[in-house]
Coordinates of C-alpha atoms in Angstrom, one line a residue:
M921 CA -0.1 0.4 0.0
A922 CA 2.9 1.7 0.0
S923 CA 1.9 3.4 -3.6
Q924 CA -1.6 5.1 -1.7
D925 CA 1.5 7.0 1.4
S926 CA 1.5 10.7 1.3
D927 CA 4.7 12.3 0.6
E928 CA 5.1 13.5 3.7
D929 CA 4.7 9.9 4.4
L930 CA 6.9 8.6 2.3
V931 CA 9.6 11.0 3.6
R932 CA 9.3 10.1 7.5
R933 CA 10.4 6.3 6.3
V934 CA 13.2 7.9 4.0
R935 CA 14.6 9.5 6.7
A936 CA 14.5 5.7 9.0
G937 CA 16.2 4.4 5.6
D938 CA 14.1 3.0 4.0
E939 CA 15.6 3.1 0.8
A940 CA 11.8 1.4 -1.2
A941 CA 10.5 4.2 -0.5
A942 CA 12.7 7.2 -1.8
R943 CA 12.3 5.6 -5.0
L944 CA 8.7 5.3 -4.9
L945 CA 9.4 8.8 -4.1
F946 CA 11.9 9.4 -7.0
E947 CA 9.6 8.0 -9.0
R948 CA 6.4 10.0 -8.3
H949 CA 8.1 12.3 -9.0
L950 CA 9.8 12.8 -11.9
P951 CA 7.3 13.1 -15.1
S952 CA 6.4 16.2 -13.1
L953 CA 10.5 17.1 -12.6
R954 CA 11.3 15.7 -15.8
A955 CA 8.1 18.3 -17.5
K956 CA 9.2 21.4 -15.6
A957 CA 13.0 21.3 -16.1
S958 CA 11.8 21.0 -20.0
A959 CA 9.9 24.1 -19.8
R960 CA 12.4 26.5 -18.1
L961 CA 14.9 25.8 -19.5
P962 CA 15.8 28.0 -22.0
A963 CA 15.7 26.7 -25.9
A964 CA 19.2 27.6 -26.7
M965 CA 20.5 25.5 -23.8
R966 CA 18.8 22.4 -24.4
G967 CA 21.9 20.7 -26.7
K968 CA 24.0 21.3 -23.9
V969 CA 21.7 20.2 -20.7
G970 CA 19.1 17.7 -20.4
A971 CA 16.2 18.2 -18.1
S972 CA 17.4 14.4 -17.4
D973 CA 20.6 15.7 -16.0
V974 CA 19.2 19.1 -13.9
V975 CA 16.6 16.7 -12.2
Q976 CA 18.6 14.1 -11.5
E977 CA 21.1 16.8 -9.2
A978 CA 18.0 18.4 -8.6
W979 CA 16.8 15.1 -7.0
L980 CA 20.5 14.1 -5.5
A981 CA 19.6 17.1 -3.8
A982 CA 17.1 17.6 -1.9
Y983 CA 17.6 13.5 -1.1
L984 CA 20.6 14.5 0.3
D985 CA 18.9 17.5 2.4
L986 CA 16.2 15.9 3.0
E987 CA 16.9 16.5 7.3
G988 CA 16.4 20.7 5.7
F989 CA 12.2 19.9 4.4
E990 CA 10.0 21.0 6.3
D991 CA 6.2 19.0 6.8
R992 CA 3.9 21.3 6.1
G993 CA 1.4 19.2 5.6
D994 CA -0.4 17.6 2.2
G995 CA 1.3 18.5 -0.8
S996 CA 4.4 20.8 1.1
F997 CA 7.2 18.2 0.1
A998 CA 6.4 18.6 -3.4
A999 CA 6.3 22.7 -3.6
W1000 CA 10.2 22.1 -1.1
L1001 CA 10.6 19.7 -4.2
R1002 CA 9.6 22.5 -7.7
T1003 CA 12.1 24.9 -5.9
I1004 CA 15.4 22.7 -5.4
L1005 CA 14.2 21.9 -8.9
E1006 CA 14.0 26.1 -9.8
R1007 CA 17.5 26.6 -7.9
R1008 CA 19.0 23.9 -10.4
V1009 CA 17.8 25.2 -13.4
A1010 CA 19.2 29.0 -12.2
D1011 CA 22.0 27.6 -11.3
E1012 CA 22.5 26.2 -15.4
V1013 CA 21.8 29.4 -16.7
R1014 CA 23.7 31.5 -14.4
R1015 CA 26.7 28.9 -15.4
H1016 CA 26.2 29.0 -19.0
A1017 CA 25.1 32.3 -19.7
G1018 CA 28.2 33.3 -17.8
A1019 CA 30.8 30.5 -18.7
K1020 CA 33.6 32.9 -20.7
K1021 CA 33.5 34.8 -17.2
R1022 CA 34.7 33.3 -14.2
D1023 CA 37.2 29.8 -13.9
A1024 CA 34.9 27.0 -12.8
K1025 CA 37.0 25.4 -10.6
R1026 CA 36.1 28.2 -8.3
E1027 CA 32.6 26.7 -7.6
V1028 CA 33.6 23.4 -6.1
R1029 CA 31.1 22.7 -4.2
L1030 CA 28.1 19.5 -3.8
A1031 CA 25.1 20.0 -4.3
T1032 CA 23.9 19.7 -0.3
E1033 CA 26.1 22.7 1.0
A1034 CA 23.8 24.7 2.2
A1035 CA 24.7 28.1 1.0
R1036 CA 23.5 26.5 -2.8
L1037 CA 20.1 24.7 -2.1
E1038 CA 19.4 27.7 0.0
P1039 CA 20.6 31.3 0.4
D1040 CA 18.5 32.2 3.4
R1041 CA 20.9 29.7 4.7
R1042 CA 24.6 31.7 5.4
Q1043 CA 22.3 33.2 8.6
A1044 CA 22.0 29.7 10.8
T1045 CA 22.1 29.0 14.0
P1046 CA 25.4 27.8 14.3
S1047 CA 24.4 24.9 15.7
V1048 CA 22.5 24.2 12.2
E1049 CA 25.9 25.3 10.9
V1050 CA 27.4 22.8 12.9
R1051 CA 25.6 20.2 11.4
D1052 CA 25.9 21.5 7.9
A1053 CA 29.4 20.6 8.2
E1054 CA 28.4 17.4 9.6
E1055 CA 26.5 16.7 6.8
T1056 CA 28.7 18.0 3.6
A1057 CA 32.0 15.9 5.3
R1058 CA 30.5 12.9 5.2
L1059 CA 28.7 13.5 2.8
R1060 CA 32.7 14.2 0.3
A1061 CA 34.0 10.5 3.0
V1062 CA 30.7 7.6 0.8
V1063 CA 31.8 9.1 -1.6
D1064 CA 35.6 9.0 -1.5
S1065 CA 34.1 4.7 -0.2
L1066 CA 33.2 4.9 -3.9
S1067 CA 34.5 2.7 -7.3
E1068 CA 37.4 5.2 -8.9
D1069 CA 34.5 5.3 -12.1
Y1070 CA 31.3 6.3 -9.3
A1071 CA 33.3 8.8 -7.9
A1072 CA 34.4 10.8 -10.8
V1073 CA 31.8 10.8 -12.5
I1074 CA 29.7 12.4 -8.6
R1075 CA 32.8 15.0 -8.7
L1076 CA 32.4 16.6 -12.2
V1077 CA 29.3 16.4 -12.5
H1078 CA 28.4 18.2 -8.4
R1079 CA 31.7 19.9 -7.5
E1080 CA 33.0 21.3 -11.0
G1081 CA 29.6 21.5 -12.2
L1082 CA 30.1 19.4 -15.8
T1083 CA 26.9 18.7 -17.0
L1084 CA 27.0 14.4 -18.3
V1085 CA 27.5 15.5 -21.5
E1086 CA 30.4 17.3 -20.2
A1087 CA 31.8 14.4 -17.7
G1088 CA 32.0 12.4 -20.3
A1089 CA 33.9 13.6 -22.3
R1090 CA 36.7 14.5 -19.2
M1091 CA 35.7 10.6 -18.7
G1092 CA 36.3 9.6 -22.6
R1093 CA 32.4 8.3 -22.4
T1094 CA 29.6 8.2 -24.7
P1095 CA 26.7 10.8 -22.8
D1096 CA 24.7 7.4 -22.7
A1097 CA 27.7 5.9 -21.5
T1098 CA 27.6 8.0 -18.5
R1099 CA 24.0 9.0 -17.6
M1100 CA 24.4 5.1 -17.2
L1101 CA 27.0 5.7 -15.0
Y1102 CA 26.2 8.5 -13.0
N1103 CA 22.5 6.8 -12.3
R1104 CA 24.3 3.6 -11.1
A1105 CA 26.9 6.0 -8.7
L1106 CA 23.7 7.6 -7.3
D1107 CA 22.3 4.6 -6.7
R1108 CA 24.9 3.2 -4.8
L1109 CA 25.8 6.6 -3.2
A1110 CA 22.2 5.8 -1.7
D1111 CA 22.8 2.6 -0.7
R1112 CA 25.8 3.4 1.1
M1113 CA 24.3 6.7 2.6
G1114 CA 21.2 4.8 4.1
D1115 CA 24.3 2.4 5.9
D1116 CA 26.6 5.0 6.9
A1117 CA 23.2 6.6 8.7
T1118 CA 21.4 2.6 9.5
M1119 CA 25.3 2.4 11.9
R1120 CA 25.5 5.9 13.7

């Protein structure tokens, strides 16, 4: 009966370590996220940035920042997820618009870092800042524990800000092969994060 659970119920299950609930939650929102990303990406960028890439990155950011979600009743998770997607699209638009004006290496960040996801967190309390720093350190450690290819594709996309096409070119892989590798890497990362949370 899990498919009849509300988003907020599924979020509670994911926080408790239920990976099946995480997959169900993603599958439930995938069509609307794809449609929104396709509609929001400027036509001139669609050859360089795929809607699926943006959706995957937004979902990873949401998944890894799930503790930051505030349950405000029915529909609150969908609204929160849309906000993260819109920020990711805006990031891509800014990155491509200003690509010739800045060095991408100066923007080395993981998607879970609070300043990227929610700029207003820069005024967070010391305890929240400590928690965010701990979560970022934990994520980096788990990424580092993955196989070389999995860790590399995640770093290229989330630390260097490359698209999957660009990451694939760097790794000598086709776009389709890179997308498959990235999806498997996310699955393994989710598994490791879940195992790590269980042991804590």
